[in-house]
PDB file as gemmi writes it, atoms N, CA and C in Angstrom:
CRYST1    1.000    1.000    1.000  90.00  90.00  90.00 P 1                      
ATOM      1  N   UNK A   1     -27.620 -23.443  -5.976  1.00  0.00           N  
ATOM      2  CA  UNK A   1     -28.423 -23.576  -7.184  1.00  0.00           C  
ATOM      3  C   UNK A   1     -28.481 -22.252  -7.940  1.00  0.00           C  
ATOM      4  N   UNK A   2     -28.639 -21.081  -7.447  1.00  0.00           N  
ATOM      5  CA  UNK A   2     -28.574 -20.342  -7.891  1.00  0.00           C  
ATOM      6  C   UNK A   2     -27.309 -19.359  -8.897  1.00  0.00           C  
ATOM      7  N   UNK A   3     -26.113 -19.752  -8.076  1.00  0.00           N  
ATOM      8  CA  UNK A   3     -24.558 -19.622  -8.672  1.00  0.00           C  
ATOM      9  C   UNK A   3     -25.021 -20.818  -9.985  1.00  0.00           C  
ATOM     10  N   UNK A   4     -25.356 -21.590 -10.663  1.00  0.00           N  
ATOM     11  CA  UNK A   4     -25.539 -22.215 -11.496  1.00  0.00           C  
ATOM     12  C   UNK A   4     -26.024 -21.680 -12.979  1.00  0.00           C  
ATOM     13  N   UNK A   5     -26.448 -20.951 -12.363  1.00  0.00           N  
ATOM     14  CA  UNK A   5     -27.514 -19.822 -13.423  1.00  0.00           C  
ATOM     15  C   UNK A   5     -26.623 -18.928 -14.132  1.00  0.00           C  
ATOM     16  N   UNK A   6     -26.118 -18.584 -15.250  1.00  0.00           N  
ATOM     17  CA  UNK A   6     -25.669 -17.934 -15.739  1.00  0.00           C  
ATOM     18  C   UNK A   6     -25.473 -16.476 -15.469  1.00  0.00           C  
ATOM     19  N   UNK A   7     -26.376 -15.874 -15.418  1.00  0.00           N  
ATOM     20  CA  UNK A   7     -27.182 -14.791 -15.020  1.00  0.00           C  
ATOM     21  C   UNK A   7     -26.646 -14.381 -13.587  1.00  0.00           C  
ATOM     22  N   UNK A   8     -26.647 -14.859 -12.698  1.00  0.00           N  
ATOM     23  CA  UNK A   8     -26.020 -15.016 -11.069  1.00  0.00           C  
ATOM     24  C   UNK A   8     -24.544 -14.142 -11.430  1.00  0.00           C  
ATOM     25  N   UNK A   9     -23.819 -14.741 -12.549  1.00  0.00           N  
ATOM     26  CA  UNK A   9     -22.063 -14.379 -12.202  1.00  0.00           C  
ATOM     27  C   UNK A   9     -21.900 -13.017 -12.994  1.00  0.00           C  
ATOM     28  N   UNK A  10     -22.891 -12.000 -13.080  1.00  0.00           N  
ATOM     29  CA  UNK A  10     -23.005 -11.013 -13.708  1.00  0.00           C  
ATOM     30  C   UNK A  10     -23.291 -10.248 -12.612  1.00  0.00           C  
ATOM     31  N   UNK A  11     -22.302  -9.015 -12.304  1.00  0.00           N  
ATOM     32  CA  UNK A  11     -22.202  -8.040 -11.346  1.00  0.00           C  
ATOM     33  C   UNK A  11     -23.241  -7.400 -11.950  1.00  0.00           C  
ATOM     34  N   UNK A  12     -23.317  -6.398 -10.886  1.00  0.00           N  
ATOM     35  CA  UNK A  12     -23.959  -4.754 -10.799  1.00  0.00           C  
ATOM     36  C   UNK A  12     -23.494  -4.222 -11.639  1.00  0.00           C  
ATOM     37  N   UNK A  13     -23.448  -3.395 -12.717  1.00  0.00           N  
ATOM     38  CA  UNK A  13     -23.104  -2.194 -13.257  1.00  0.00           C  
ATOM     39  C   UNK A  13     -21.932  -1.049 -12.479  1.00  0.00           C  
ATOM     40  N   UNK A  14     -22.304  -1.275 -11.297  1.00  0.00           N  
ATOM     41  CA  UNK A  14     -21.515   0.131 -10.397  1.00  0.00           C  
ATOM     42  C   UNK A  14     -19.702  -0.476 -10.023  1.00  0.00           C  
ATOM     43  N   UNK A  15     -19.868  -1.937 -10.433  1.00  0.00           N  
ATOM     44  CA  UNK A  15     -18.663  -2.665 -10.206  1.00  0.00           C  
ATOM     45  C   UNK A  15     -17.353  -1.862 -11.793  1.00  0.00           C  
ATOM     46  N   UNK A  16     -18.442  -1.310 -12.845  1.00  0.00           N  
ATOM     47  CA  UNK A  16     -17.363  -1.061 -14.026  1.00  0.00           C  
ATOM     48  C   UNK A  16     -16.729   0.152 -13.331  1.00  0.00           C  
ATOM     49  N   UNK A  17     -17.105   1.087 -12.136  1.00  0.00           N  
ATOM     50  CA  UNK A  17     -16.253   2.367 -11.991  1.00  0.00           C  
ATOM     51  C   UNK A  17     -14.771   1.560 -11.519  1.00  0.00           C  
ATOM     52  N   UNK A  18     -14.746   0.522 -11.167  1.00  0.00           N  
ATOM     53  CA  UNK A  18     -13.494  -0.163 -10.596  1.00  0.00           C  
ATOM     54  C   UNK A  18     -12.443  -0.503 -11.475  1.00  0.00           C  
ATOM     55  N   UNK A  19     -13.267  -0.537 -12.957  1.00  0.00           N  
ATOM     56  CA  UNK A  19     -12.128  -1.326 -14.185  1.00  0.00           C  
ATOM     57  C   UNK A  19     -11.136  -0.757 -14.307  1.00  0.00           C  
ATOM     58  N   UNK A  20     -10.922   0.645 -14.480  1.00  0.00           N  
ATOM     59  CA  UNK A  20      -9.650   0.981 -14.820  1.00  0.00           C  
ATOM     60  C   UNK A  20      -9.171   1.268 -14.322  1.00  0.00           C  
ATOM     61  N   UNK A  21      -8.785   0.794 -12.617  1.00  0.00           N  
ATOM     62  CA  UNK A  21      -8.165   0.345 -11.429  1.00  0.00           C  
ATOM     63  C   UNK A  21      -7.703  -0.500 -11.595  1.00  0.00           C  
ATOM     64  N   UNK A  22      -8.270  -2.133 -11.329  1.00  0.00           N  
ATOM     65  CA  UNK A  22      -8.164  -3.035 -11.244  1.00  0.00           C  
ATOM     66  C   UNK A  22      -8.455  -3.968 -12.274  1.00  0.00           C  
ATOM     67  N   UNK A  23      -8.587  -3.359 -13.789  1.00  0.00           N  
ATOM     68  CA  UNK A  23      -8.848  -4.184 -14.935  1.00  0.00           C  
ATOM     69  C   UNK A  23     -10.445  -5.567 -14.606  1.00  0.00           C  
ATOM     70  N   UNK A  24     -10.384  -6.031 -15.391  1.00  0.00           N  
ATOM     71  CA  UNK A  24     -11.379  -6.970 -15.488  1.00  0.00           C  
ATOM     72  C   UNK A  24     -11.192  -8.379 -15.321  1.00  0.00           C  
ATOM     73  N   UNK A  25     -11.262  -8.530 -14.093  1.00  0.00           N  
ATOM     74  CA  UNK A  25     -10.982  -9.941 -13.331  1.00  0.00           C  
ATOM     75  C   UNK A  25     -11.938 -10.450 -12.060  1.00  0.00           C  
ATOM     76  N   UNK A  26     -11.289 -11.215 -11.342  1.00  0.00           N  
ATOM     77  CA  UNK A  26     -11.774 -11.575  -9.948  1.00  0.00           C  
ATOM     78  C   UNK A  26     -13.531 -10.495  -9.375  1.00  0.00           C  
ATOM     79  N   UNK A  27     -12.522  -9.166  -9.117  1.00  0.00           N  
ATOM     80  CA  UNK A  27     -13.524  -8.197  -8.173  1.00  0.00           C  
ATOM     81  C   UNK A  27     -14.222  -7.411  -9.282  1.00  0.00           C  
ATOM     82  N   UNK A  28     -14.089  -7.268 -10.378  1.00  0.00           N  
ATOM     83  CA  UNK A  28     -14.455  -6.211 -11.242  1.00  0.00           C  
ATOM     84  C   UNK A  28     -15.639  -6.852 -12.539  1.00  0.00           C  
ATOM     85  N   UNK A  29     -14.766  -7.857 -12.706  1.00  0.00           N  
ATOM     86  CA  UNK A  29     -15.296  -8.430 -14.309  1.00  0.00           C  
ATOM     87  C   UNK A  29     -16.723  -9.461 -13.696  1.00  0.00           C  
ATOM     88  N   UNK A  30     -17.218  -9.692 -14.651  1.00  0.00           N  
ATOM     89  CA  UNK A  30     -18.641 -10.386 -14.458  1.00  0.00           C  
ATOM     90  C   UNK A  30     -18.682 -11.541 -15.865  1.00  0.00           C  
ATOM     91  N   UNK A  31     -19.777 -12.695 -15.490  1.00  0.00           N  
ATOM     92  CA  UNK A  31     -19.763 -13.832 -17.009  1.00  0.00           C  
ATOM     93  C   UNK A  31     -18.490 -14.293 -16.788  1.00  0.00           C  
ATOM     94  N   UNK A  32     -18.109 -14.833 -18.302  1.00  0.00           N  
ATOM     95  CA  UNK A  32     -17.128 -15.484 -18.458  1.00  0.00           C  
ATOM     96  C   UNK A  32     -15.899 -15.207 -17.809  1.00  0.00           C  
ATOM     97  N   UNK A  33     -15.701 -14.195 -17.840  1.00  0.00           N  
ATOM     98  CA  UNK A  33     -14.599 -13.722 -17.039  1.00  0.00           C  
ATOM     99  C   UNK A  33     -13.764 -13.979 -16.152  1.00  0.00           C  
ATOM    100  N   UNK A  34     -15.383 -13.315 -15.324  1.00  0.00           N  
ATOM    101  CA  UNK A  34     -14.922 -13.663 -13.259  1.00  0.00           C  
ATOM    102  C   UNK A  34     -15.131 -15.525 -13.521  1.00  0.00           C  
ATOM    103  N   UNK A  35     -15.926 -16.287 -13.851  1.00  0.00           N  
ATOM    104  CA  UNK A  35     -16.281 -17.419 -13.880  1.00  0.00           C  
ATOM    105  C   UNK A  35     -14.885 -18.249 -14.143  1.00  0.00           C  
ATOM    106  N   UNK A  36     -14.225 -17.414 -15.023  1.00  0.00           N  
ATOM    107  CA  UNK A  36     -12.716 -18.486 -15.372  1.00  0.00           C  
ATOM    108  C   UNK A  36     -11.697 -17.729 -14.255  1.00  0.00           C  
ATOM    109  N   UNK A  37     -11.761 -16.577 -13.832  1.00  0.00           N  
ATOM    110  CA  UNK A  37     -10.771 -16.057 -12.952  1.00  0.00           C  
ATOM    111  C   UNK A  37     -11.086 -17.339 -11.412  1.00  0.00           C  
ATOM    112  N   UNK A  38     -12.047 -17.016 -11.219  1.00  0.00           N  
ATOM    113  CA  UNK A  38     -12.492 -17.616  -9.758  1.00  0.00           C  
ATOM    114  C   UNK A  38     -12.334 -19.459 -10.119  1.00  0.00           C  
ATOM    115  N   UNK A  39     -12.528 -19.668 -11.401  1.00  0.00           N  
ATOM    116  CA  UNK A  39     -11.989 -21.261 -10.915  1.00  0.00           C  
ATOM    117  C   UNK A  39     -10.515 -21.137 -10.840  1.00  0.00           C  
ATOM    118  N   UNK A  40      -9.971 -20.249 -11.362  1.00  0.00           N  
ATOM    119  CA  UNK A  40      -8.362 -20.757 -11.024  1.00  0.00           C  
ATOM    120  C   UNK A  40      -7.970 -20.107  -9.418  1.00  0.00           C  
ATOM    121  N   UNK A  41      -8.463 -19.498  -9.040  1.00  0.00           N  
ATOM    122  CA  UNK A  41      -8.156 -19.392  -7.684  1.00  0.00           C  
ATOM    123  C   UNK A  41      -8.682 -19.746  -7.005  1.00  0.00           C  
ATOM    124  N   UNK A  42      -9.818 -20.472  -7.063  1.00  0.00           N  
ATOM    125  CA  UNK A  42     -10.295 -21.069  -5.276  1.00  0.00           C  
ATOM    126  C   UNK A  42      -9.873 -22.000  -4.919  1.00  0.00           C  
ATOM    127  N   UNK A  43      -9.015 -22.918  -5.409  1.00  0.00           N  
ATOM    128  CA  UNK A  43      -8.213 -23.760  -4.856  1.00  0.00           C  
ATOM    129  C   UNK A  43      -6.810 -23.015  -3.883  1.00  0.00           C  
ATOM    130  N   UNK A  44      -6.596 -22.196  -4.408  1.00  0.00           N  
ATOM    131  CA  UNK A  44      -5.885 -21.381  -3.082  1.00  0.00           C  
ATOM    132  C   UNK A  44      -6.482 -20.689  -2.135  1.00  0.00           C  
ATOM    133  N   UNK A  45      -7.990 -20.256  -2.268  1.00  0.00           N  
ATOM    134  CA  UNK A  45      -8.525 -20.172  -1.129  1.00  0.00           C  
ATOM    135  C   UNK A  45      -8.879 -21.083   0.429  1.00  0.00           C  
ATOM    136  N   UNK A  46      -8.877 -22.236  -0.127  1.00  0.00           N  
ATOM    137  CA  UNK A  46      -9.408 -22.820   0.598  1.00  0.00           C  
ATOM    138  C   UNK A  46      -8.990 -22.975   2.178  1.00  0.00           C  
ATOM    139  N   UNK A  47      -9.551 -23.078   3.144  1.00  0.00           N  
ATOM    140  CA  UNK A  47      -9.202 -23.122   4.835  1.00  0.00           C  
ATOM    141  C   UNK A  47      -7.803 -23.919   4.552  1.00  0.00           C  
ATOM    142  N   UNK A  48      -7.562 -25.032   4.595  1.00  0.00           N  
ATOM    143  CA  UNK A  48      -6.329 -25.899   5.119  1.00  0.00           C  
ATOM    144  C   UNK A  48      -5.100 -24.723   4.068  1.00  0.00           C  
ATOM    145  N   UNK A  49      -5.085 -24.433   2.407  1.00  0.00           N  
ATOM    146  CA  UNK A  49      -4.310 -23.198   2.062  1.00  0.00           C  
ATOM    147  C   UNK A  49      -3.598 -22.340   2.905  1.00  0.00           C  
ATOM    148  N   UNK A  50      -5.207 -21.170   3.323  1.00  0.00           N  
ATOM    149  CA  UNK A  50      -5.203 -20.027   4.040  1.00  0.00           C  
ATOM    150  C   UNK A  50      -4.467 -20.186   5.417  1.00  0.00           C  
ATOM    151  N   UNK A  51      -4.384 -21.239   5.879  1.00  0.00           N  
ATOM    152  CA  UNK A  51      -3.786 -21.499   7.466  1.00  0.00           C  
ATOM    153  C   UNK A  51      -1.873 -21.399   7.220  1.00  0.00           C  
ATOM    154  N   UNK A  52      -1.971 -22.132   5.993  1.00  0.00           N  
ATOM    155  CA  UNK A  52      -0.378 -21.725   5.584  1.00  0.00           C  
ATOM    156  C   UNK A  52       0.112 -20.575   5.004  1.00  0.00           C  
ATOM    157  N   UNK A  53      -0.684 -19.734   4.852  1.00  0.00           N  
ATOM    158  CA  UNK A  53      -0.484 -18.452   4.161  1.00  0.00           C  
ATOM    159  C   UNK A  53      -0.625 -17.793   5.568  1.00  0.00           C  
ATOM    160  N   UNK A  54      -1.312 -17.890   6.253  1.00  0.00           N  
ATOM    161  CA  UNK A  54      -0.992 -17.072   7.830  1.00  0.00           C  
ATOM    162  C   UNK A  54       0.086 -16.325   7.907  1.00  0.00           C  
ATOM    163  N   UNK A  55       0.732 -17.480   8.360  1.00  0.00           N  
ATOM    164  CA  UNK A  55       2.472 -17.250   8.871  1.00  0.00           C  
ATOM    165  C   UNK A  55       2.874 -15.835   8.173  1.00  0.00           C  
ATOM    166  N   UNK A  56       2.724 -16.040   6.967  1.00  0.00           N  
ATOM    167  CA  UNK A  56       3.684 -14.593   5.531  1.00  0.00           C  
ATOM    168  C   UNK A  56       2.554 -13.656   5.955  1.00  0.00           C  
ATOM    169  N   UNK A  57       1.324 -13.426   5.969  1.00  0.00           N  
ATOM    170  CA  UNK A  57       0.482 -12.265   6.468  1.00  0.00           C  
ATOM    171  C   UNK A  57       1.301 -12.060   7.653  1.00  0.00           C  
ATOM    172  N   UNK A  58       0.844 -12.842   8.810  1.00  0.00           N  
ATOM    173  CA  UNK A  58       1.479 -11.890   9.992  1.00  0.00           C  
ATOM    174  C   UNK A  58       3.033 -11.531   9.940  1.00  0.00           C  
ATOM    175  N   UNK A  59       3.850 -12.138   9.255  1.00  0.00           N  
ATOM    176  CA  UNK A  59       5.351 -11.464   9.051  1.00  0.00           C  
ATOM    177  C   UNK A  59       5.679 -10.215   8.508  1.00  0.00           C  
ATOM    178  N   UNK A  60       4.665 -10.129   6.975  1.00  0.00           N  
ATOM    179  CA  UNK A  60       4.481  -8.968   6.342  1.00  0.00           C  
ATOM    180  C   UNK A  60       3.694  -7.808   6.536  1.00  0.00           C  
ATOM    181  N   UNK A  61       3.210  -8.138   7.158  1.00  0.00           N  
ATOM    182  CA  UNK A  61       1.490  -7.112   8.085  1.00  0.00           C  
ATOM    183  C   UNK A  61       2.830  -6.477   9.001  1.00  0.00           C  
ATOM    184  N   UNK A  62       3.177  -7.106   9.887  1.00  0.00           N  
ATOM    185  CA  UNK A  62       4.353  -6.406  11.033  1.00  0.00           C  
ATOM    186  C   UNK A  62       5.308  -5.906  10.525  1.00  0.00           C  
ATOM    187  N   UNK A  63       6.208  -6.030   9.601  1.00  0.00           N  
ATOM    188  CA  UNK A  63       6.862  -5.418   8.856  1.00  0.00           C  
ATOM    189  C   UNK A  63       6.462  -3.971   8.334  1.00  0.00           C  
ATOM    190  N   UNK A  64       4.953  -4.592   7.615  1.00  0.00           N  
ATOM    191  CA  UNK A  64       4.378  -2.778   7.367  1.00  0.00           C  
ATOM    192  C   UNK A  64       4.341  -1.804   8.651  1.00  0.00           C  
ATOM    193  N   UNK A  65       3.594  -2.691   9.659  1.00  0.00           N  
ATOM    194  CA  UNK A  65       3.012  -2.013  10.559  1.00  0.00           C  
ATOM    195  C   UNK A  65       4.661  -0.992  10.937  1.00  0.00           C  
ATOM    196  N   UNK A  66       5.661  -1.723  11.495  1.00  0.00           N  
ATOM    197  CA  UNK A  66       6.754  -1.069  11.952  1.00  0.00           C  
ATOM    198  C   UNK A  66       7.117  -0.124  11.109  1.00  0.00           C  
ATOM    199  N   UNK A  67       7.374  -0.068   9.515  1.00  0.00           N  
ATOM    200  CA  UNK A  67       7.521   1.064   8.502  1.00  0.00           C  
ATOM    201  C   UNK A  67       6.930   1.786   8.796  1.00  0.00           C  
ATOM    202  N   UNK A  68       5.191   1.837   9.075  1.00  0.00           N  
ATOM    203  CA  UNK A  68       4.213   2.823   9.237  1.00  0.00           C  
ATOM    204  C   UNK A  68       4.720   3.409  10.784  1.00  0.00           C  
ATOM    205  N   UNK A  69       5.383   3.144  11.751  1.00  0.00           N  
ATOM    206  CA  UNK A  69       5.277   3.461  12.936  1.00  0.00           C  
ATOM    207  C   UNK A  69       6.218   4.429  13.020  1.00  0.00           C  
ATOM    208  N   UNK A  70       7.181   4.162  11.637  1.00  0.00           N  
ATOM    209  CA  UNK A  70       8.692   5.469  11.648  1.00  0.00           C  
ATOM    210  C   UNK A  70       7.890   6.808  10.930  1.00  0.00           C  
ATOM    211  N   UNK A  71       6.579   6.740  10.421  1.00  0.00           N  
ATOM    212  CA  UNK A  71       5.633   7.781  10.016  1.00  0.00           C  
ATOM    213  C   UNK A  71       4.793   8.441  10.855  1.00  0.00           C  
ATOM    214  N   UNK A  72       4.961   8.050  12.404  1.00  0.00           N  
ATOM    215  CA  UNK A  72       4.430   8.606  13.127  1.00  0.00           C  
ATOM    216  C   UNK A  72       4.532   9.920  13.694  1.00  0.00           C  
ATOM    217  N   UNK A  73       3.538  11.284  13.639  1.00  0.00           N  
ATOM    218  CA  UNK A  73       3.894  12.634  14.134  1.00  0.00           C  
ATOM    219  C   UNK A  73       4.891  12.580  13.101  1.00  0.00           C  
ATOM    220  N   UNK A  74       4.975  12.506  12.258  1.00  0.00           N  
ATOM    221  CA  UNK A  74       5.927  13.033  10.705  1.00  0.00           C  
ATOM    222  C   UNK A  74       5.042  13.868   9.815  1.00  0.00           C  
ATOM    223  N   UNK A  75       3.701  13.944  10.310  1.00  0.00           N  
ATOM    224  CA  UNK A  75       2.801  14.743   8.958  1.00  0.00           C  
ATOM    225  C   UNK A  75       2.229  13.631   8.106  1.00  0.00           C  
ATOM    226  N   UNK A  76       1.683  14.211   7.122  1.00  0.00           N  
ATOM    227  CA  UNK A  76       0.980  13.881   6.034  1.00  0.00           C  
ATOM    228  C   UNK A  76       1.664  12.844   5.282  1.00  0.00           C  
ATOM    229  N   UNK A  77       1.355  11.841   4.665  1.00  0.00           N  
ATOM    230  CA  UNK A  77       2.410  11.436   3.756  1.00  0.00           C  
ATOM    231  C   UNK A  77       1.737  10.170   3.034  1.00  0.00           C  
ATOM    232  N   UNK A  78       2.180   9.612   1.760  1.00  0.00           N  
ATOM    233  CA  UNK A  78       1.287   8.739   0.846  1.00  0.00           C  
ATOM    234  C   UNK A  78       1.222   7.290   1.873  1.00  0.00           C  
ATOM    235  N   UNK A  79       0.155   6.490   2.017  1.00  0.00           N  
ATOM    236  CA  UNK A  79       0.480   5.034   2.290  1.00  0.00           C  
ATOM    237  C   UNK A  79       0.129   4.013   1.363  1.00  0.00           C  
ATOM    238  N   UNK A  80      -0.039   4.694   0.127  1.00  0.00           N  
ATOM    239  CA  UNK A  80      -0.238   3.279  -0.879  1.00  0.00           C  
ATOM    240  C   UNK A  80       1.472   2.616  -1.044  1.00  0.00           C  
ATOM    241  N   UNK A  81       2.514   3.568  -0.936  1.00  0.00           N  
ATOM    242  CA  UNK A  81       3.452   2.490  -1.451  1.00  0.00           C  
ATOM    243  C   UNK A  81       3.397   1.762  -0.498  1.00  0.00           C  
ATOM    244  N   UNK A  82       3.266   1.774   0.771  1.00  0.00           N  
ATOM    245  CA  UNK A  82       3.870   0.677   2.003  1.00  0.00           C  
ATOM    246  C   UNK A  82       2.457  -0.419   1.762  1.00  0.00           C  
ATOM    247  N   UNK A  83       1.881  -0.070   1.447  1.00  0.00           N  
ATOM    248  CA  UNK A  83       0.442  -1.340   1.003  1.00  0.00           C  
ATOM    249  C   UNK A  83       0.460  -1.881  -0.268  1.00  0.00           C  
ATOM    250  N   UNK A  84       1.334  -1.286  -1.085  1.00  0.00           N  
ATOM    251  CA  UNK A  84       1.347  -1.874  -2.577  1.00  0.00           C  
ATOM    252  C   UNK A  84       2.426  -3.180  -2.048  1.00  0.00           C  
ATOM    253  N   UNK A  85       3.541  -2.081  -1.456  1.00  0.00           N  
ATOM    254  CA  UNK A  85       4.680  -3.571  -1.036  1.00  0.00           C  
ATOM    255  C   UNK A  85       5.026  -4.377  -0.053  1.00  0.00           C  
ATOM    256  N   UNK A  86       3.592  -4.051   0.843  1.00  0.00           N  
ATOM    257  CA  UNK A  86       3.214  -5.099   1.434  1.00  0.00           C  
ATOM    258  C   UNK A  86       2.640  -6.266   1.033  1.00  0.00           C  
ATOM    259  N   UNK A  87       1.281  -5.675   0.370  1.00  0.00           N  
ATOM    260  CA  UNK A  87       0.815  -6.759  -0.343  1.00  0.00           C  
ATOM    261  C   UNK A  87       1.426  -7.925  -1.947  1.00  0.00           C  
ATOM    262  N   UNK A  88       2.515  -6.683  -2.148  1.00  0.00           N  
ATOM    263  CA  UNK A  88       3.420  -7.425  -2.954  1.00  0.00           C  
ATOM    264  C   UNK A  88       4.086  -8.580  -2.333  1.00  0.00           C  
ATOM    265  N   UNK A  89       4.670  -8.222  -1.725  1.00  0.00           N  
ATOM    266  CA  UNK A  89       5.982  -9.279  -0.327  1.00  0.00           C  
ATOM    267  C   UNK A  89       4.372 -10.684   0.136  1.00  0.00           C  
ATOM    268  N   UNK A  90       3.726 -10.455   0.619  1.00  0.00           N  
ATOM    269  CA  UNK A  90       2.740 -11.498   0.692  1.00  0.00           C  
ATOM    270  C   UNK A  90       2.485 -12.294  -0.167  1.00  0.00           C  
ATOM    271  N   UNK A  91       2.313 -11.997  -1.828  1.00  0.00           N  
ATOM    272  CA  UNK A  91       1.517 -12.518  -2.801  1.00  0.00           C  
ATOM    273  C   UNK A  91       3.079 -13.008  -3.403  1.00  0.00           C  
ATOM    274  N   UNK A  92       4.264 -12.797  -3.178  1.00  0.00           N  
ATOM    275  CA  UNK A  92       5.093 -13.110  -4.119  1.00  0.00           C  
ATOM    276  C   UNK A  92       5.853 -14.421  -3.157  1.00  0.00           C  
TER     277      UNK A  92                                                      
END                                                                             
């Protein structure tokens, strides 16, 4: 009842340090926004979905993981690309 309320789909304020990261959608945006983002995706959320999306997480998760493991005792080094194209290879 409360998600009903207009008022409800309006974030915090502290959610705008995220915008010009992640633009204004899903995690960031509030109102109309998130309200039209989130109906087009929760139909891919849903349990019976997510159980078929498994499979490509754990293929692509292990894949990273092994990339990350040739970084081991190598030093310092960036890990957003191996998480950008991980999570790319999953979502595509």
């Amino acid at each position: 009842i409360i998600f009903a309320s207009s008022k409800a789909s309006y974030k915090d304020p502290v959610y705008r340090m995220m915008e010009p990261a992640v633009g204004q959608g899903l995690v960031s945006g509030s109102g109309p926004t998130h309200r039209a983002h989130r109906k087009i995706i929760m139909p891919m959320l849903n349990g019976k979905a997510l159980a078929t999306y498994l499979k490509y997480f754990n293929i692509h998760s292990h894949y990273c993981a092994d990339l990350l493991e040739d970084k081991v005792n190598s030093g310092e080094f960036d890990i957003r690309p191996f998480i950008t194209n991980c999570t790319s290879d999953m979502t595509l």
